[in-house]
Amino acid sequence: MDNFNSTLHNSPVHKIAIIGAGKVGTTFAYALILNGLAGEIVLIDVDKERTEGEVMDLSHAVPLSSPVRIWNGEYADCAGANIIVITAGASQRPGETRLDLLKRNTAIFRQILPQVLEYNRSAILLIATNPVDVLSYASWKLSGLDAARVIGSGTVLDTARFRSLISTRFNLDARNVHAFIIGEHGDSEVAVWSSANIAGVPMQDYCRQIGNEICGDDRQRITDEVRNAAYEIIKRKGATYYAVGMGLARIVESILRDQNSVLSISSLVPGLYGIEDVYLSLPTVLGQNGVERVLELNLDDSEMADLLHSAAVMRQVIDQLDIQPL
């Protein structure tokens, strides 16, 4: 291991443990390799033979990217990991909402978390399994870990979709579009149009400058496309994994490199807008300690009402769960 580590950059060797070697987990591992974000990646899954095949395939990409050790491991290999990412769980079926997955995946998490915590209680826990907001909340409650170190992938993917669709509407580079999807990662999510901007220019001003107004119907169409994107992709190919794998890599990058990036992850809402004791996505400063700060957007009346509704939906679901610390 010492010889292997010496080939890496002059920086700490980061270790990522991925629980679940399905399409999301392995695509995420591939994104980690491509971006050179980890020196060690361990995949942990009940299907050891298939996971071994995934590890073999991923390992063959290493000579063409960055040095990394990747292996088919056990829960004991969570020891020493900087971040433990849970992608395991039942997959979303065509026509099934994310909230419909709750009971099946909560039961799975009750089996996973004790085995993870037995070997590592200091890592940041990143949840990707749906319904991600409720399962992130449940993971926080079940684990007893500091809420700042238990986060969900939230609406990072939805926000990327939102920016992409706006950029297509105006024929712009999506990296210059700044806008957020907040609330639940799911049917009650909220598109924040009021603060959307193009390179710092408010959306309305930009539209006025180019003589191309975006009307209410356009906004509703884009919002609906973002909200329904997963359903449409699942209907066509059975699952979503490329964009969410990149989204997870972006979250991990901000943590490992202490970038303090602002990302719309799911975390415990600290009383903003009068919302408490739920996990929802809001713009969040994310660094090496996990959640550094949750930011409060200036929402218009409609957006505020929609966010409060989203919080109420999450609260209603959480109240149906019997979550006791492990």
Short mmCIF file of C-alpha atoms in Angstrom, two decimals:
data_model
loop_
_atom_site.label_atom_id
_atom_site.label_comp_id
_atom_site.label_asym_id
_atom_site.label_seq_id
_atom_site.Cartn_x
_atom_site.Cartn_y
_atom_site.Cartn_z
CA MET A 1 0.00 0.00 0.00
CA ASP A 2 2.88 2.39 0.75
CA ASN A 3 4.24 2.02 -2.80
CA PHE A 4 0.76 2.58 -4.19
CA ASN A 5 0.21 5.69 -2.09
CA SER A 6 3.54 7.15 -3.13
CA THR A 7 2.32 7.33 -6.72
CA LEU A 8 -0.51 9.66 -5.80
CA HIS A 9 -0.47 13.43 -5.61
CA ASN A 10 1.09 15.08 -2.59
CA SER A 11 -2.25 15.11 -0.80
CA PRO A 12 -4.06 12.80 1.61
CA VAL A 13 -5.27 9.52 0.17
CA HIS A 14 -9.04 9.70 0.43
CA LYS A 15 -11.09 6.56 0.86
CA ILE A 16 -14.69 6.24 -0.28
CA ALA A 17 -16.92 3.31 0.71
CA ILE A 18 -19.93 2.70 -1.53
CA ILE A 19 -22.75 0.57 -0.16
CA GLY A 20 -24.59 -0.79 -3.17
CA ALA A 21 -22.93 -1.80 -6.44
CA GLY A 22 -25.91 -1.31 -8.69
CA LYS A 23 -26.10 1.14 -11.57
CA VAL A 24 -25.90 4.26 -9.38
CA GLY A 25 -23.12 2.96 -7.14
CA THR A 26 -20.92 1.77 -9.99
CA THR A 27 -21.53 4.86 -12.13
CA PHE A 28 -20.57 6.97 -9.12
CA ALA A 29 -17.39 4.89 -8.69
CA TYR A 30 -16.60 5.48 -12.38
CA ALA A 31 -17.09 9.25 -11.90
CA LEU A 32 -14.73 9.16 -8.91
CA ILE A 33 -12.08 7.45 -11.03
CA LEU A 34 -12.47 9.89 -13.91
CA ASN A 35 -12.19 12.88 -11.59
CA GLY A 36 -9.30 11.50 -9.52
CA LEU A 37 -11.19 12.16 -6.29
CA ALA A 38 -10.18 9.10 -4.28
CA GLY A 39 -7.14 6.93 -3.72
CA GLU A 40 -9.24 4.02 -2.46
CA ILE A 41 -12.74 2.94 -3.44
CA VAL A 42 -14.46 -0.06 -1.88
CA LEU A 43 -17.72 -1.43 -3.29
CA ILE A 44 -19.90 -3.37 -0.85
CA ASP A 45 -22.91 -5.35 -2.05
CA VAL A 46 -24.74 -8.57 -1.19
CA ASP A 47 -24.19 -9.82 -4.75
CA LYS A 48 -20.46 -10.50 -4.44
CA GLU A 49 -19.99 -12.15 -7.83
CA ARG A 50 -21.57 -9.33 -9.83
CA THR A 51 -19.70 -6.77 -7.71
CA GLU A 52 -16.43 -8.56 -8.49
CA GLY A 53 -17.23 -8.19 -12.18
CA GLU A 54 -17.91 -4.46 -11.71
CA VAL A 55 -14.62 -4.05 -9.85
CA MET A 56 -12.71 -5.85 -12.60
CA ASP A 57 -14.28 -3.63 -15.26
CA LEU A 58 -13.65 -0.42 -13.30
CA SER A 59 -10.07 -1.44 -12.52
CA HIS A 60 -9.32 -1.68 -16.22
CA ALA A 61 -10.12 2.04 -16.53
CA VAL A 62 -7.54 3.01 -13.90
CA PRO A 63 -4.45 2.95 -16.20
CA LEU A 64 -6.29 5.43 -18.41
CA SER A 65 -7.20 7.83 -15.59
CA SER A 66 -5.76 8.41 -12.10
CA PRO A 67 -4.12 5.95 -9.68
CA VAL A 68 -6.73 4.38 -7.41
CA ARG A 69 -7.19 1.09 -5.62
CA ILE A 70 -10.70 -0.30 -6.05
CA TRP A 71 -11.91 -3.56 -4.55
CA ASN A 72 -14.90 -5.76 -3.70
CA GLY A 73 -15.17 -5.43 0.05
CA GLU A 74 -17.07 -6.16 3.24
CA TYR A 75 -18.61 -3.82 5.81
CA ALA A 76 -15.37 -4.01 7.81
CA ASP A 77 -13.76 -2.13 4.90
CA CYS A 78 -15.79 0.96 5.87
CA ALA A 79 -13.13 1.53 8.52
CA GLY A 80 -11.03 4.57 7.65
CA ALA A 81 -13.36 5.85 4.92
CA ASN A 82 -13.73 9.62 4.71
CA ILE A 83 -17.19 9.36 3.16
CA ILE A 84 -19.60 6.43 3.13
CA VAL A 85 -22.12 6.64 0.30
CA ILE A 86 -25.28 4.53 0.43
CA THR A 87 -26.81 3.83 -2.95
CA ALA A 88 -28.32 0.45 -2.02
CA GLY A 89 -32.04 -0.06 -1.97
CA ALA A 90 -35.04 -1.11 -3.97
CA SER A 91 -35.20 0.65 -7.33
CA GLN A 92 -38.04 2.87 -8.42
CA ARG A 93 -40.61 1.09 -10.57
CA PRO A 94 -42.36 2.66 -13.56
CA GLY A 95 -45.26 4.76 -12.30
CA GLU A 96 -44.07 4.53 -8.69
CA THR A 97 -43.40 7.76 -6.76
CA ARG A 98 -40.27 8.15 -4.68
CA LEU A 99 -42.38 8.20 -1.55
CA ASP A 100 -43.85 4.81 -2.46
CA LEU A 101 -40.37 3.38 -1.99
CA LEU A 102 -40.19 4.42 1.66
CA LYS A 103 -41.22 1.31 3.54
CA ARG A 104 -39.13 -1.03 1.42
CA ASN A 105 -35.99 1.05 1.64
CA THR A 106 -36.32 1.98 5.31
CA ALA A 107 -36.24 -1.74 6.13
CA ILE A 108 -33.09 -2.13 4.05
CA PHE A 109 -31.43 0.79 5.84
CA ARG A 110 -32.19 -0.76 9.22
CA GLN A 111 -30.00 -3.66 8.12
CA ILE A 112 -27.23 -1.58 6.52
CA LEU A 113 -26.59 1.14 9.09
CA PRO A 114 -25.64 -1.02 12.11
CA GLN A 115 -23.04 -2.81 10.00
CA VAL A 116 -21.61 0.49 8.74
CA LEU A 117 -21.52 2.11 12.18
CA GLU A 118 -19.80 -0.89 13.73
CA TYR A 119 -16.67 -0.01 11.77
CA ASN A 120 -16.89 3.74 11.22
CA ARG A 121 -18.71 6.50 13.10
CA SER A 122 -16.47 9.38 12.00
CA ALA A 123 -17.13 9.42 8.25
CA ILE A 124 -19.60 11.69 6.52
CA LEU A 125 -22.65 9.68 5.51
CA LEU A 126 -24.04 10.53 2.06
CA ILE A 127 -27.41 9.03 1.14
CA ALA A 128 -28.46 8.62 -2.50
CA THR A 129 -31.25 6.06 -2.15
CA ASN A 130 -34.80 7.28 -2.72
CA PRO A 131 -36.88 8.72 -1.20
CA VAL A 132 -33.65 10.49 -0.33
CA ASP A 133 -34.95 13.19 2.03
CA VAL A 134 -36.82 10.79 4.30
CA LEU A 135 -34.04 8.19 4.22
CA SER A 136 -31.46 10.87 5.05
CA TYR A 137 -33.58 11.95 8.01
CA ALA A 138 -34.03 8.32 9.06
CA SER A 139 -30.27 7.72 8.74
CA TRP A 140 -29.58 10.69 10.98
CA LYS A 141 -32.06 9.51 13.60
CA LEU A 142 -31.03 5.85 13.42
CA SER A 143 -27.30 6.55 13.49
CA GLY A 144 -27.20 9.20 16.22
CA LEU A 145 -24.51 11.02 14.21
CA ASP A 146 -24.20 14.81 14.01
CA ALA A 147 -26.76 16.04 11.48
CA ALA A 148 -24.05 18.08 9.70
CA ARG A 149 -22.34 14.80 8.79
CA VAL A 150 -25.44 12.98 7.50
CA ILE A 151 -26.57 14.41 4.18
CA GLY A 152 -28.57 13.40 1.14
CA SER A 153 -27.93 13.97 -2.55
CA GLY A 154 -31.11 16.05 -2.47
CA THR A 155 -31.93 18.20 -5.48
CA VAL A 156 -28.38 18.50 -6.81
CA LEU A 157 -29.53 16.51 -9.84
CA ASP A 158 -32.84 18.39 -10.15
CA THR A 159 -30.98 21.70 -10.01
CA ALA A 160 -28.64 20.50 -12.77
CA ARG A 161 -31.66 19.55 -14.87
CA PHE A 162 -33.23 22.95 -14.19
CA ARG A 163 -30.11 24.83 -15.26
CA SER A 164 -29.76 22.62 -18.32
CA LEU A 165 -33.32 23.27 -19.51
CA ILE A 166 -33.00 27.02 -18.95
CA SER A 167 -29.72 27.05 -20.85
CA THR A 168 -31.34 25.20 -23.75
CA ARG A 169 -34.23 27.68 -23.76
CA PHE A 170 -31.79 30.59 -24.19
CA ASN A 171 -28.97 28.79 -26.07
CA LEU A 172 -26.46 29.42 -23.27
CA ASP A 173 -23.70 27.57 -21.47
CA ALA A 174 -25.48 25.89 -18.52
CA ARG A 175 -22.57 26.83 -16.24
CA ASN A 176 -23.62 30.47 -16.55
CA VAL A 177 -27.19 29.73 -15.45
CA HIS A 178 -27.73 30.03 -11.71
CA ALA A 179 -30.98 28.68 -10.33
CA PHE A 180 -32.12 26.20 -7.69
CA ILE A 181 -34.65 23.48 -7.18
CA ILE A 182 -35.40 23.28 -3.45
CA GLY A 183 -37.58 21.24 -1.10
CA GLU A 184 -38.23 17.54 -1.61
CA HIS A 185 -36.33 15.59 -4.23
CA GLY A 186 -39.60 14.48 -5.72
CA ASP A 187 -43.11 15.50 -6.58
CA SER A 188 -43.34 18.52 -4.24
CA GLU A 189 -40.02 20.09 -5.23
CA VAL A 190 -39.95 23.84 -5.86
CA ALA A 191 -38.38 25.66 -8.82
CA VAL A 192 -37.07 29.02 -7.60
CA TRP A 193 -37.59 31.28 -10.59
CA SER A 194 -37.58 34.51 -8.58
CA SER A 195 -33.81 34.40 -7.97
CA ALA A 196 -32.77 32.67 -11.21
CA ASN A 197 -30.12 34.62 -13.08
CA ILE A 198 -27.79 34.48 -16.06
CA ALA A 199 -24.24 35.27 -14.95
CA GLY A 200 -25.61 37.52 -12.21
CA VAL A 201 -28.21 39.21 -14.42
CA PRO A 202 -31.72 38.57 -13.07
CA MET A 203 -33.78 36.41 -15.41
CA GLN A 204 -36.35 39.10 -16.15
CA ASP A 205 -33.63 41.64 -16.94
CA TYR A 206 -31.83 39.19 -19.20
CA CYS A 207 -35.05 38.43 -21.09
CA ARG A 208 -35.65 42.15 -21.51
CA GLN A 209 -32.12 42.72 -22.81
CA ILE A 210 -32.40 40.06 -25.50
CA GLY A 211 -36.06 40.70 -26.30
CA ASN A 212 -37.03 37.13 -25.50
CA GLU A 213 -39.47 36.93 -22.61
CA ILE A 214 -40.02 33.62 -20.83
CA CYS A 215 -43.73 33.44 -20.14
CA GLY A 216 -45.61 31.61 -17.43
CA ASP A 217 -46.33 28.68 -19.75
CA ASP A 218 -42.61 28.33 -20.54
CA ARG A 219 -41.76 28.35 -16.86
CA GLN A 220 -44.39 25.76 -16.05
CA ARG A 221 -43.22 23.53 -18.90
CA ILE A 222 -39.61 23.64 -17.70
CA THR A 223 -40.64 23.08 -14.07
CA ASP A 224 -42.75 20.08 -15.09
CA GLU A 225 -39.92 18.65 -17.22
CA VAL A 226 -37.56 18.85 -14.25
CA ARG A 227 -40.07 17.28 -11.88
CA ASN A 228 -40.97 14.48 -14.28
CA ALA A 229 -37.51 13.81 -15.71
CA ALA A 230 -36.85 10.69 -13.63
CA TYR A 231 -40.23 9.20 -14.51
CA GLU A 232 -39.63 9.79 -18.21
CA ILE A 233 -36.13 8.30 -18.10
CA ILE A 234 -37.28 5.27 -16.09
CA LYS A 235 -40.11 4.70 -18.57
CA ARG A 236 -37.60 4.61 -21.42
CA LYS A 237 -34.53 2.86 -19.97
CA GLY A 238 -35.54 1.55 -16.55
CA ALA A 239 -33.31 3.66 -14.30
CA THR A 240 -31.36 6.90 -13.96
CA TYR A 241 -27.69 6.76 -13.04
CA TYR A 242 -25.29 8.85 -15.18
CA ALA A 243 -26.31 12.29 -13.95
CA VAL A 244 -26.84 11.19 -10.35
CA GLY A 245 -23.41 9.53 -10.39
CA MET A 246 -21.85 12.82 -11.48
CA GLY A 247 -23.92 14.68 -8.89
CA LEU A 248 -22.61 12.45 -6.11
CA ALA A 249 -19.05 12.98 -7.35
CA ARG A 250 -19.59 16.74 -7.25
CA ILE A 251 -20.80 16.54 -3.64
CA VAL A 252 -17.84 14.37 -2.67
CA GLU A 253 -15.44 16.77 -4.40
CA SER A 254 -16.69 19.72 -2.34
CA ILE A 255 -16.22 17.74 0.88
CA LEU A 256 -12.84 16.13 0.18
CA ARG A 257 -11.30 19.31 -1.22
CA ASP A 258 -12.98 21.54 1.37
CA GLN A 259 -14.30 23.75 -1.41
CA ASN A 260 -17.23 25.21 0.54
CA SER A 261 -19.30 24.96 -2.63
CA VAL A 262 -22.97 25.89 -2.51
CA LEU A 263 -24.98 22.81 -3.50
CA SER A 264 -28.64 21.94 -3.06
CA ILE A 265 -28.07 18.86 -0.92
CA SER A 266 -30.64 17.50 1.53
CA SER A 267 -29.90 18.27 5.16
CA LEU A 268 -31.61 19.07 8.44
CA VAL A 269 -33.36 22.43 8.01
CA PRO A 270 -32.17 24.71 10.86
CA GLY A 271 -35.44 26.57 11.42
CA LEU A 272 -35.35 28.58 8.19
CA TYR A 273 -38.78 29.71 6.97
CA GLY A 274 -40.16 28.27 10.21
CA ILE A 275 -39.27 24.73 9.06
CA GLU A 276 -37.71 22.37 11.59
CA ASP A 277 -37.02 18.66 12.10
CA VAL A 278 -37.15 17.63 8.45
CA TYR A 279 -34.55 17.04 5.76
CA LEU A 280 -35.05 19.14 2.64
CA SER A 281 -32.83 20.63 -0.04
CA LEU A 282 -31.75 24.25 0.25
CA PRO A 283 -28.57 25.96 -1.01
CA THR A 284 -25.93 24.64 1.38
CA VAL A 285 -22.26 25.45 1.94
CA LEU A 286 -20.54 22.07 1.92
CA GLY A 287 -16.99 21.53 3.16
CA GLN A 288 -14.75 19.01 4.86
CA ASN A 289 -16.96 18.89 7.96
CA GLY A 290 -20.12 18.34 5.95
CA VAL A 291 -22.77 21.04 6.23
CA GLU A 292 -21.12 24.35 7.08
CA ARG A 293 -24.16 26.59 6.54
CA VAL A 294 -27.64 26.45 5.03
CA LEU A 295 -28.56 29.56 3.06
CA GLU A 296 -31.93 31.30 3.05
CA LEU A 297 -33.23 32.43 -0.33
CA ASN A 298 -35.58 35.37 -0.77
CA LEU A 299 -38.64 33.51 -2.05
CA ASP A 300 -41.74 35.06 -3.53
CA ASP A 301 -45.12 34.26 -1.95
CA SER A 302 -45.88 31.37 -4.29
CA GLU A 303 -42.47 29.76 -3.80
CA MET A 304 -42.75 30.16 -0.04
CA ALA A 305 -46.15 28.46 -0.02
CA ASP A 306 -44.82 25.63 -2.17
CA LEU A 307 -41.78 25.11 0.07
CA LEU A 308 -43.94 24.99 3.19
CA HIS A 309 -46.15 22.46 1.43
CA SER A 310 -43.08 20.37 0.56
CA ALA A 311 -41.96 20.48 4.19
CA ALA A 312 -45.45 19.43 5.31
CA VAL A 313 -45.35 16.47 2.92
CA MET A 314 -42.03 15.36 4.41
CA ARG A 315 -43.27 15.87 7.95
CA GLN A 316 -46.37 13.77 7.29
CA VAL A 317 -44.27 10.91 5.93
CA ILE A 318 -41.74 11.10 8.77
CA ASP A 319 -44.56 11.01 11.34
CA GLN A 320 -45.61 7.65 9.94
CA LEU A 321 -42.20 6.15 10.69
CA ASP A 322 -41.08 4.56 13.93
CA ILE A 323 -37.47 5.73 14.00
CA GLN A 324 -35.52 4.81 17.12
CA PRO A 325 -31.72 5.15 17.38
CA LEU A 326 -29.91 1.89 16.71
#
